[in-house]
Coordinates of C-alpha atoms in Angstrom, one line a residue:
Chain A
M18 CA -59.6 200.0 177.2
K19 CA -55.9 199.9 178.2
E20 CA -54.8 201.7 175.0
L21 CA -57.3 204.5 175.5
W22 CA -56.2 204.7 179.1
K23 CA -52.5 205.0 178.1
A24 CA -53.3 207.6 175.4
R25 CA -55.2 209.7 177.9
Q26 CA -52.6 209.3 180.6
A27 CA -50.1 210.8 178.2
L28 CA -52.5 213.7 177.7
V29 CA -52.9 214.2 181.4
E30 CA -49.1 214.2 181.8
R31 CA -48.8 216.9 179.2
A32 CA -51.7 218.9 180.7
L33 CA -50.1 218.8 184.2
E34 CA -46.8 220.0 182.9
A35 CA -48.5 222.8 180.9
E36 CA -50.6 224.0 183.8
L37 CA -47.5 224.1 186.1
A38 CA -45.5 225.9 183.4
K39 CA -48.3 228.5 183.1
T40 CA -48.2 229.3 186.8
D41 CA -46.0 232.0 188.1
I42 CA -44.5 230.2 191.1
L43 CA -42.5 232.6 193.3
D44 CA -39.7 230.2 194.3
P45 CA -37.8 227.6 192.1
I46 CA -37.6 225.1 194.9
L47 CA -41.3 225.3 195.5
R48 CA -41.8 224.6 191.7
E49 CA -39.4 221.7 191.8
S50 CA -41.1 220.2 194.9
M51 CA -44.6 220.5 193.4
S52 CA -43.4 219.0 190.1
Y53 CA -41.4 216.2 191.8
S54 CA -44.6 214.7 193.2
L55 CA -47.0 215.8 190.5
M56 CA -44.9 214.2 187.7
A57 CA -44.0 211.0 189.6
G58 CA -46.3 208.9 187.4
G59 CA -49.3 207.1 188.8
K60 CA -52.4 205.8 187.3
R61 CA -54.0 209.3 186.8
L62 CA -57.2 207.6 187.7
R63 CA -59.2 210.6 188.7
P64 CA -58.6 212.5 185.4
I65 CA -59.3 209.3 183.5
L66 CA -62.6 208.9 185.4
L67 CA -63.6 212.5 184.7
M68 CA -63.0 212.1 181.0
A69 CA -64.7 208.7 180.8
A70 CA -67.8 210.1 182.5
A71 CA -68.0 212.9 179.9
D72 CA -67.6 210.3 177.2
A73 CA -70.4 208.2 178.6
V74 CA -72.7 211.3 178.3
G75 CA -71.7 211.6 174.6
A76 CA -69.1 214.4 174.9
D77 CA -65.4 214.2 174.1
G78 CA -63.8 213.8 177.5
T79 CA -60.5 215.3 176.4
K80 CA -62.2 218.7 176.1
F81 CA -62.0 218.8 179.9
L82 CA -58.3 218.3 180.6
P83 CA -57.9 221.4 182.8
V84 CA -60.5 220.2 185.3
A85 CA -59.1 216.6 185.0
A86 CA -55.6 217.9 185.7
A87 CA -56.9 219.8 188.7
L88 CA -58.2 216.6 190.3
E89 CA -54.8 215.0 189.9
M90 CA -53.2 218.0 191.7
I91 CA -55.6 217.6 194.6
H92 CA -54.8 213.8 194.7
T93 CA -51.1 214.6 194.7
Y94 CA -51.3 217.2 197.4
S95 CA -53.2 214.6 199.6
L96 CA -50.4 212.1 199.1
I97 CA -47.7 214.6 200.0
H98 CA -49.4 215.5 203.2
D99 CA -50.4 211.9 204.1
D100 CA -46.8 210.8 203.8
L101 CA -45.5 213.4 206.3
P102 CA -43.9 212.1 209.6
A103 CA -46.9 213.8 211.4
M104 CA -49.2 211.5 209.5
D105 CA -48.4 208.1 207.9
D106 CA -44.6 208.7 208.0
D107 CA -43.8 207.1 204.7
D108 CA -40.3 207.3 203.2
Y109 CA -41.1 205.9 199.8
R110 CA -44.0 206.1 197.3
R111 CA -44.1 204.4 193.9
G112 CA -40.5 203.4 194.6
K113 CA -39.4 207.0 194.9
K114 CA -38.5 209.0 198.0
T115 CA -41.5 210.9 199.3
N116 CA -41.6 214.7 199.0
H117 CA -40.5 215.5 202.6
M118 CA -37.6 213.1 202.4
V119 CA -36.2 215.1 199.5
Y120 CA -37.3 218.7 200.3
G121 CA -37.9 218.6 204.1
D122 CA -41.2 218.8 206.0
G123 CA -41.7 222.5 205.6
I124 CA -41.4 222.7 201.9
A125 CA -43.4 219.5 201.5
I126 CA -46.3 220.9 203.5
L127 CA -46.2 224.1 201.4
A128 CA -45.9 222.2 198.1
G129 CA -49.1 220.3 199.1
D130 CA -50.8 223.6 200.0
A131 CA -49.8 225.1 196.7
L132 CA -51.0 222.1 194.6
L133 CA -54.4 222.2 196.4
T134 CA -54.8 225.9 195.8
L135 CA -53.5 225.7 192.2
A136 CA -56.1 223.1 191.5
F137 CA -58.8 225.8 191.9
S138 CA -57.0 228.2 189.6
V139 CA -56.6 225.4 187.0
I140 CA -60.4 224.6 187.1
L141 CA -61.0 228.2 186.2
R142 CA -58.7 227.8 183.1
Q143 CA -61.3 225.4 181.7
K144 CA -62.8 227.0 178.5
N145 CA -66.1 226.4 176.7
V146 CA -68.2 225.5 179.7
P147 CA -71.1 227.6 181.0
A148 CA -70.2 229.6 184.1
E149 CA -72.9 227.8 186.1
A150 CA -71.5 224.4 185.3
L151 CA -68.0 225.4 186.2
L152 CA -69.3 226.8 189.6
R153 CA -71.1 223.5 190.2
V154 CA -67.8 221.7 189.5
V155 CA -65.9 223.9 191.9
D156 CA -68.5 223.1 194.5
E157 CA -68.4 219.3 193.9
I158 CA -64.6 219.3 194.1
S159 CA -64.1 221.5 197.1
R160 CA -66.7 219.5 199.1
A161 CA -65.1 216.2 198.1
A162 CA -61.6 217.4 198.9
G163 CA -62.4 218.9 202.3
A164 CA -63.7 218.1 205.8
E165 CA -66.8 216.5 204.3
G166 CA -64.7 214.2 202.2
M167 CA -61.0 213.5 201.7
V168 CA -59.6 215.5 204.7
G169 CA -62.3 214.2 206.9
G170 CA -61.6 210.7 205.9
Q171 CA -57.9 211.1 206.6
V172 CA -58.7 212.4 210.1
L173 CA -60.9 209.3 210.7
D174 CA -58.0 207.2 209.4
L175 CA -55.4 208.9 211.7
R176 CA -57.7 208.4 214.7
A177 CA -58.4 204.7 213.9
E178 CA -54.8 203.8 214.2
G179 CA -54.4 200.8 216.4
V180 CA -58.1 200.8 217.1
R181 CA -60.5 198.1 215.8
I182 CA -63.3 199.8 214.0
T183 CA -66.6 198.5 212.6
M184 CA -67.3 197.8 209.0
D185 CA -69.6 200.9 208.9
E186 CA -66.8 203.1 210.3
L187 CA -64.4 201.6 207.8
R188 CA -66.7 202.3 204.9
R189 CA -67.3 205.9 206.1
M190 CA -63.6 206.5 206.4
H191 CA -62.9 205.3 202.9
M192 CA -65.9 207.1 201.4
G193 CA -64.2 210.2 202.7
K194 CA -60.6 209.4 202.1
T195 CA -60.7 208.0 198.6
G196 CA -64.4 207.7 197.6
A197 CA -65.3 211.4 197.7
L198 CA -62.8 212.4 195.0
F199 CA -63.7 209.5 192.7
H200 CA -67.3 210.7 193.2
A201 CA -66.4 214.3 192.3
A202 CA -64.4 213.1 189.3
L203 CA -67.3 211.2 187.8
R204 CA -69.9 213.8 188.7
S205 CA -67.7 216.7 187.4
G206 CA -67.2 214.9 184.1
A207 CA -70.9 214.4 183.8
I208 CA -71.8 218.0 184.7
L209 CA -69.2 219.5 182.3
A210 CA -70.6 217.3 179.5
G211 CA -74.1 218.5 180.3
A212 CA -75.5 215.2 181.6
T213 CA -79.2 214.8 182.3
E214 CA -80.2 214.2 186.0
K215 CA -80.7 210.5 185.2
Q216 CA -77.3 210.2 183.7
L217 CA -75.7 212.1 186.6
A218 CA -77.5 209.7 189.1
A219 CA -76.2 206.7 187.2
L220 CA -72.6 207.9 187.2
T221 CA -72.9 208.8 190.9
A222 CA -74.0 205.3 191.7
Y223 CA -71.2 203.9 189.6
A224 CA -68.7 206.2 191.5
D225 CA -69.8 204.8 194.9
H226 CA -69.4 201.2 193.8
F227 CA -66.2 202.0 192.0
G228 CA -64.7 203.6 195.1
L229 CA -65.6 200.6 197.2
A230 CA -64.3 198.1 194.7
F231 CA -61.0 200.0 194.4
Q232 CA -60.5 200.1 198.2
I233 CA -61.3 196.5 198.8
T234 CA -58.8 195.6 196.1
D235 CA -56.2 197.8 197.7
D236 CA -56.7 195.9 201.0
I237 CA -56.5 192.6 199.2
L238 CA -53.2 193.5 197.4
D239 CA -51.7 194.4 200.8
V240 CA -52.1 190.7 201.6
I241 CA -51.5 188.9 198.3
G242 CA -49.5 191.4 196.3
T243 CA -45.7 191.5 196.0
A244 CA -43.7 194.5 197.2
E245 CA -42.2 194.9 193.8
D246 CA -45.6 195.1 192.0
I247 CA -47.1 197.6 194.4
G248 CA -44.0 199.7 195.2
K249 CA -44.3 199.5 199.0
P250 CA -43.9 196.8 201.6
V251 CA -46.8 194.3 201.7
G252 CA -48.5 193.1 204.9
S253 CA -48.1 196.6 206.3
D254 CA -51.8 196.8 207.2
E255 CA -51.6 193.8 209.5
K256 CA -48.3 194.9 211.0
N257 CA -49.8 198.3 211.7
H258 CA -53.0 196.7 213.2
K259 CA -55.0 198.6 210.6
S260 CA -58.7 197.7 210.1
T261 CA -59.2 196.8 206.4
Y262 CA -61.8 194.9 204.4
V263 CA -59.6 191.8 204.7
T264 CA -58.8 192.1 208.5
L265 CA -62.4 192.8 209.4
T266 CA -63.7 189.8 207.3
S267 CA -61.4 187.4 205.5
L268 CA -59.5 187.3 202.3
A269 CA -62.2 185.1 200.6
E270 CA -65.0 187.3 201.8
A271 CA -63.2 190.5 200.7
Q272 CA -62.7 189.0 197.3
E273 CA -66.4 188.0 197.0
L274 CA -67.4 191.5 198.1
A275 CA -65.1 193.0 195.4
R276 CA -66.7 190.8 192.8
R277 CA -70.2 191.8 193.8
T278 CA -69.3 195.5 193.9
V279 CA -68.0 195.4 190.4
E280 CA -71.3 193.9 189.3
E281 CA -73.2 196.7 191.0
A282 CA -70.9 199.3 189.4
T283 CA -71.6 197.7 186.0
D284 CA -75.4 197.5 186.7
A285 CA -75.4 201.3 187.5
L286 CA -74.4 202.0 184.0
A287 CA -77.4 200.3 182.4
V288 CA -78.8 203.6 181.1
F289 CA -75.7 204.0 178.9
G290 CA -74.8 202.3 175.7
A291 CA -71.3 201.5 174.3
E292 CA -70.1 205.0 175.3
A293 CA -69.8 203.7 178.8
D294 CA -67.8 200.5 177.9
F295 CA -64.6 202.1 179.1
L296 CA -66.1 202.5 182.6
R297 CA -67.4 199.0 182.6
E298 CA -64.0 197.5 181.6
L299 CA -62.1 199.9 183.9
V300 CA -63.8 198.7 187.2
A301 CA -63.4 195.0 186.2
Y302 CA -59.8 195.6 185.3
L303 CA -59.0 197.4 188.5
V304 CA -60.2 194.7 190.9
N305 CA -57.9 192.3 189.0
R306 CA -54.9 194.6 189.0
K307 CA -51.6 193.6 190.6
Q308 CA -50.6 197.1 191.7
Chain B
M274 CA -64.4 253.9 211.7
K275 CA -63.7 251.8 214.8
E276 CA -67.4 251.4 215.5
L277 CA -68.2 250.2 212.0
W278 CA -65.2 247.9 212.2
K279 CA -66.4 246.4 215.5
A280 CA -69.9 245.9 214.2
R281 CA -68.7 244.1 211.1
Q282 CA -66.2 242.1 213.1
A283 CA -69.2 240.7 215.0
L284 CA -70.9 239.9 211.7
V285 CA -67.8 238.1 210.5
E286 CA -67.7 236.1 213.8
R287 CA -71.3 235.0 213.3
A288 CA -70.7 234.2 209.6
L289 CA -67.7 232.0 210.4
E290 CA -69.6 230.1 213.0
A291 CA -72.6 229.7 210.7
E292 CA -70.5 228.5 207.8
L293 CA -68.7 225.9 210.0
A294 CA -72.0 224.8 211.4
K295 CA -73.4 224.3 207.9
T296 CA -70.5 222.0 207.0
D297 CA -70.8 218.2 207.4
I298 CA -67.4 217.7 209.0
L299 CA -66.7 213.9 209.2
D300 CA -64.9 214.0 212.6
P301 CA -65.6 216.0 215.8
I302 CA -62.0 216.5 216.6
L303 CA -61.4 218.0 213.1
R304 CA -64.3 220.3 213.7
E305 CA -63.0 221.4 217.1
S306 CA -59.5 222.0 215.7
M307 CA -60.8 224.0 212.8
S308 CA -63.0 226.1 215.1
Y309 CA -60.2 226.5 217.7
S310 CA -58.1 228.6 215.3
L311 CA -60.9 230.1 213.3
M312 CA -62.8 231.5 216.3
A313 CA -59.6 232.7 218.1
G314 CA -60.4 236.3 217.6
G315 CA -58.1 238.5 215.4
K316 CA -58.7 241.7 213.5
R317 CA -60.7 240.0 210.7
L318 CA -58.9 242.4 208.5
R319 CA -59.4 240.6 205.2
P320 CA -63.2 240.3 205.5
I321 CA -63.3 243.9 206.6
L322 CA -61.3 245.0 203.6
L323 CA -63.5 243.1 201.2
M324 CA -66.7 244.7 202.6
A325 CA -65.1 248.1 202.7
A326 CA -64.1 247.8 199.0
A327 CA -67.7 246.9 198.1
D328 CA -68.9 249.9 200.2
A329 CA -66.5 252.2 198.3
V330 CA -68.1 251.1 195.0
G331 CA -71.5 252.0 196.4
A332 CA -72.8 248.6 197.4
D333 CA -73.6 247.3 200.9
G334 CA -70.5 245.3 201.9
T335 CA -72.3 243.1 204.3
K336 CA -74.1 241.4 201.4
F337 CA -70.9 239.6 200.7
L338 CA -70.2 237.9 204.1
P339 CA -69.8 234.4 202.7
V340 CA -66.8 235.4 200.5
A341 CA -65.5 237.6 203.3
A342 CA -65.6 234.6 205.7
A343 CA -63.9 232.5 203.1
L344 CA -60.9 234.9 203.1
E345 CA -60.6 234.6 206.9
M346 CA -60.6 230.8 206.6
I347 CA -57.7 231.0 204.2
H348 CA -55.9 233.4 206.5
T349 CA -56.4 231.1 209.4
Y350 CA -55.2 228.0 207.6
S351 CA -52.0 229.9 206.7
L352 CA -51.4 230.8 210.3
I353 CA -52.0 227.1 211.5
H354 CA -49.5 225.8 208.9
D355 CA -46.9 228.7 209.5
D356 CA -46.9 227.9 213.2
L357 CA -46.0 224.2 212.7
P358 CA -42.6 223.0 214.0
A359 CA -41.6 222.3 210.4
M360 CA -42.1 226.0 209.7
D361 CA -41.9 228.9 212.2
D362 CA -42.3 226.5 215.2
D363 CA -44.5 228.9 217.3
D364 CA -46.1 227.7 220.5
Y365 CA -48.4 230.7 221.1
R366 CA -50.5 233.0 218.9
R367 CA -52.6 235.8 220.2
G368 CA -51.8 234.6 223.7
K369 CA -53.3 231.1 223.0
K370 CA -51.5 227.9 222.4
T371 CA -51.1 227.2 218.6
N372 CA -53.2 224.6 216.9
H373 CA -50.6 221.9 216.8
M374 CA -49.7 222.4 220.5
V375 CA -53.3 221.5 221.3
Y376 CA -54.2 218.9 218.7
G377 CA -50.8 217.6 217.5
D378 CA -49.1 218.2 214.1
G379 CA -51.1 215.7 212.1
I380 CA -54.5 217.2 213.0
A381 CA -53.2 220.7 212.7
I382 CA -52.0 220.1 209.1
L383 CA -55.4 218.6 208.3
A384 CA -57.4 221.4 210.0
G385 CA -55.4 223.8 207.8
D386 CA -56.1 221.8 204.7
A387 CA -59.7 221.6 205.6
L388 CA -60.1 225.3 206.2
L389 CA -58.4 226.1 202.9
T390 CA -60.7 223.7 201.0
L391 CA -63.8 224.9 202.9
A392 CA -63.1 228.4 201.8
F393 CA -63.8 227.5 198.2
S394 CA -67.1 225.8 199.2
V395 CA -68.1 228.9 201.2
I396 CA -67.4 231.2 198.3
L397 CA -69.9 229.2 196.3
R398 CA -72.5 229.7 199.0
Q399 CA -72.5 233.4 198.1
K400 CA -75.9 234.4 196.7
N401 CA -77.1 237.2 194.4
V402 CA -73.9 237.6 192.4
P403 CA -73.6 236.8 188.7
A404 CA -71.9 233.5 188.0
E405 CA -69.1 235.2 186.0
A406 CA -68.3 237.5 188.9
L407 CA -68.1 234.6 191.3
L408 CA -65.8 232.7 189.0
R409 CA -63.6 235.7 188.8
V410 CA -63.5 235.9 192.6
V411 CA -62.5 232.2 192.9
D412 CA -59.7 233.0 190.4
E413 CA -58.5 236.1 192.3
I414 CA -58.5 234.2 195.6
S415 CA -56.9 231.0 194.5
R416 CA -54.1 232.8 192.7
A417 CA -53.5 235.0 195.7
A418 CA -53.5 232.1 198.2
G419 CA -51.2 229.8 196.2
A420 CA -47.7 229.5 194.7
E421 CA -48.0 232.9 193.0
G422 CA -49.0 234.5 196.3
M423 CA -49.2 233.5 199.9
V424 CA -47.7 230.0 199.7
G425 CA -44.9 231.3 197.4
G426 CA -44.2 234.1 199.9
Q427 CA -44.0 231.7 202.8
V428 CA -41.5 229.6 200.9
L429 CA -39.4 232.7 200.2
D430 CA -39.6 233.5 203.9
L431 CA -38.5 230.0 205.0
R432 CA -35.6 230.1 202.6
A433 CA -34.6 233.6 203.8
E434 CA -34.0 232.4 207.3
G435 CA -30.6 233.6 208.6
V436 CA -29.8 235.0 205.2
R437 CA -29.5 238.8 204.6
I438 CA -31.8 239.6 201.7
T439 CA -32.2 242.8 199.6
M440 CA -35.0 245.3 200.0
D441 CA -36.5 244.1 196.7
E442 CA -36.4 240.5 197.8
L443 CA -38.1 241.5 201.1
R444 CA -40.8 243.3 199.2
R445 CA -41.4 240.4 196.9
M446 CA -41.6 238.0 199.9
H447 CA -44.2 240.2 201.7
M448 CA -46.2 240.9 198.5
G449 CA -46.7 237.1 198.4
K450 CA -47.0 236.3 202.0
T451 CA -49.4 238.9 203.1
G452 CA -49.9 241.4 200.3
A453 CA -51.5 239.0 197.8
L454 CA -54.5 238.1 200.1
F455 CA -55.1 241.8 200.9
H456 CA -55.0 242.4 197.2
A457 CA -57.6 239.6 196.6
A458 CA -59.8 240.9 199.4
L459 CA -60.1 244.4 198.0
R460 CA -60.4 243.3 194.4
S461 CA -63.0 240.6 195.3
G462 CA -65.1 243.2 197.1
A463 CA -64.9 245.5 194.1
I464 CA -65.7 242.7 191.6
L465 CA -68.7 241.4 193.7
A466 CA -70.0 245.0 193.9
G467 CA -69.8 245.4 190.2
A468 CA -66.9 248.0 190.1
T469 CA -65.9 249.8 187.0
E470 CA -62.4 249.1 185.7
K471 CA -61.3 252.5 187.0
Q472 CA -62.6 251.7 190.5
L473 CA -61.0 248.3 190.4
A474 CA -57.7 249.8 189.5
A475 CA -57.9 252.4 192.3
L476 CA -58.7 249.7 194.9
T477 CA -55.9 247.5 193.5
A478 CA -53.4 250.4 194.0
Y479 CA -54.8 251.0 197.5
A480 CA -54.3 247.3 198.3
D481 CA -50.7 247.3 197.3
H482 CA -49.9 250.4 199.5
F483 CA -52.0 249.1 202.3
G484 CA -50.2 245.7 202.3
L485 CA -46.8 247.5 202.4
A486 CA -47.8 249.9 205.2
F487 CA -49.2 247.0 207.2
Q488 CA -46.0 245.0 206.9
I489 CA -43.7 247.9 207.7
T490 CA -45.8 248.5 210.9
D491 CA -45.5 244.9 211.8
D492 CA -41.7 245.1 211.6
I493 CA -41.7 248.4 213.6
L494 CA -43.9 246.9 216.3
D495 CA -41.5 244.0 216.7
V496 CA -39.0 246.6 217.8
I497 CA -41.0 249.2 219.7
G498 CA -44.1 247.2 220.8
T499 CA -44.6 245.5 224.1
A500 CA -45.1 241.7 224.4
E501 CA -48.3 242.2 226.2
D502 CA -49.8 244.4 223.4
I503 CA -48.8 242.2 220.5
G504 CA -49.3 238.8 222.2
K505 CA -45.9 237.4 221.3
P506 CA -42.3 238.1 222.3
V507 CA -40.9 241.3 220.9
G508 CA -37.4 241.6 219.3
S509 CA -37.8 238.2 217.8
D510 CA -36.9 239.4 214.3
E511 CA -33.5 240.6 215.4
K512 CA -32.9 237.5 217.6
N513 CA -33.8 235.3 214.6
H514 CA -31.6 237.4 212.2
K515 CA -34.7 238.1 210.1
S516 CA -34.5 240.7 207.4
T517 CA -37.2 243.3 208.0
Y518 CA -38.0 246.9 206.9
V519 CA -36.3 248.0 210.2
T520 CA -33.2 245.7 210.1
L521 CA -32.6 246.6 206.4
T522 CA -32.9 250.3 207.0
S523 CA -33.4 251.9 210.4
L524 CA -36.4 252.5 212.7
A525 CA -36.6 256.1 211.6
E526 CA -36.5 255.3 207.9
A527 CA -39.0 252.5 208.3
Q528 CA -41.4 254.9 210.1
E529 CA -40.9 257.5 207.4
L530 CA -41.6 254.8 204.7
A531 CA -44.8 253.8 206.5
R532 CA -46.0 257.4 206.7
R533 CA -45.3 257.9 202.9
T534 CA -47.0 254.6 202.0
V535 CA -50.2 255.6 203.9
E536 CA -50.3 258.8 201.9
E537 CA -50.0 256.8 198.7
A538 CA -52.7 254.5 199.8
T539 CA -55.0 257.5 200.5
D540 CA -54.1 259.1 197.1
A541 CA -55.1 256.0 195.3
L542 CA -58.6 256.5 196.6
A543 CA -59.0 259.9 195.0
V544 CA -61.6 258.6 192.5
F545 CA -64.0 257.8 195.4
G546 CA -66.0 260.1 197.6
A547 CA -67.0 259.7 201.3
E548 CA -67.9 256.0 200.6
A549 CA -64.2 255.3 200.8
D550 CA -63.6 257.1 204.1
F551 CA -63.5 253.9 206.0
L552 CA -60.5 252.7 203.9
R553 CA -58.8 256.1 204.3
E554 CA -59.1 256.0 208.0
L555 CA -58.3 252.3 208.3
V556 CA -54.8 252.5 206.7
A557 CA -54.0 255.6 208.9
Y558 CA -55.2 253.8 212.0
L559 CA -53.3 250.6 211.2
V560 CA -49.9 252.2 211.0
N561 CA -50.5 253.8 214.4
R562 CA -51.7 250.6 216.0
K563 CA -50.0 249.1 219.0
Q564 CA -50.7 245.4 218.2

């Protein structure tokens, strides 16, 4: 699983570079700023999920690299904007200065805007897919990225600062902030690969459990991880009085919830054979990650 | 012409409200902030241009209100972000407080992000158009809005602050910042209405002249307009050492260039009959506007 992940990560890196190079960006500093954050490494989880969903349906996931790359552009734009002083005010990400620390707030906002917009152009560069399927993918991704999903979740997060929220509110916030794009990644992969309704439903269920497991693990790592492993200060959630799966329950309960959620994610894949092994191993691996 | 414009403006207002209402926005403050700027009036020029281009081709422009509304969402997002302290730092627009003055920078950034993203969902709500045409429209609009167009132009603008630029650089900046979206509006209207290549080329040429005439007039109004008419302080370009069509030439030369550009815009429409009268009258009207 890790080898395939690495190989595909390399494909994603190349696709991102190629898509940027193909784009006639009017200003060199804008290009540099977009590239600075886009090529800063990272797990490339959303593209990997999209390709894995297509694999599960029996297609070759690497055929859909343009749409996969577009998801990473949307993820990167959200990180640039989230890090701004007007939002989370973070100076470092993955051990590197954040975009606005290097280019200033104005260029950072515009680099984010440009990456979000470019994502939609890049989806349209996808070849060998029926027009109806591509339109459906644009719809999935735009709804997941916007006020119904990621942006909406970020607003809920901003507004929850210093406020104790309920478990339901926490879940709703994360379903928007991170869950929606995982959801769109898996569903888009399925749609591009021509999934049946049953397969699409299974991957959608997996996506929801996957997103939850991923977030609980994030919250756990903030407590038990090391700053070196995760590339940012640990214990920041407690310091910032942030509601998390750990602070609203306990470390042990959060770990138990993560374990159960991985099981549910795996159960959701029962309709698939070995083609979905990557997704089965991925979710198990991610809850045991150190970063 | 003005009556048709007003009638269609009213349709756009209703379409914008309806599209917002249809959207499951996760947080009420986000909805309020998006609506605050989206429903703040304005000429609704981009939707009007899209519909008029479809009319010119012999279709009924009002059939394409979803795509028209999407353009206005993109325009509104760009105004919200441009007004931010990190960019132009404007406190008022059209006589109303700017979005960040009411909701704070964080929510304003996110309201802009959400409007940009929602635009792509709203394009997909367009009915009765072949999938291929709709994909082409997504492509036109995303390229016009992003690093190749509007965002790129805004970066050029930010970087030109206090610097004397050449006429060519000025033109390139405006072609990105405002021209690209006019371009996409007219081309999208034509594509949705099933224009021939010849008709599309004519409307594209019109779009380029229209954008230039519009910008020159903006620069002229900054000198000869009244603050009350244009809703913001006049003379701000000179005060801010901004390069404009007036400061790089003279008021008289800018007025002459505007006049010639209107002629060229009108000439571009020679392939059309009376169906394009609205576009002919519109460009003439806009260079004589007071606001």
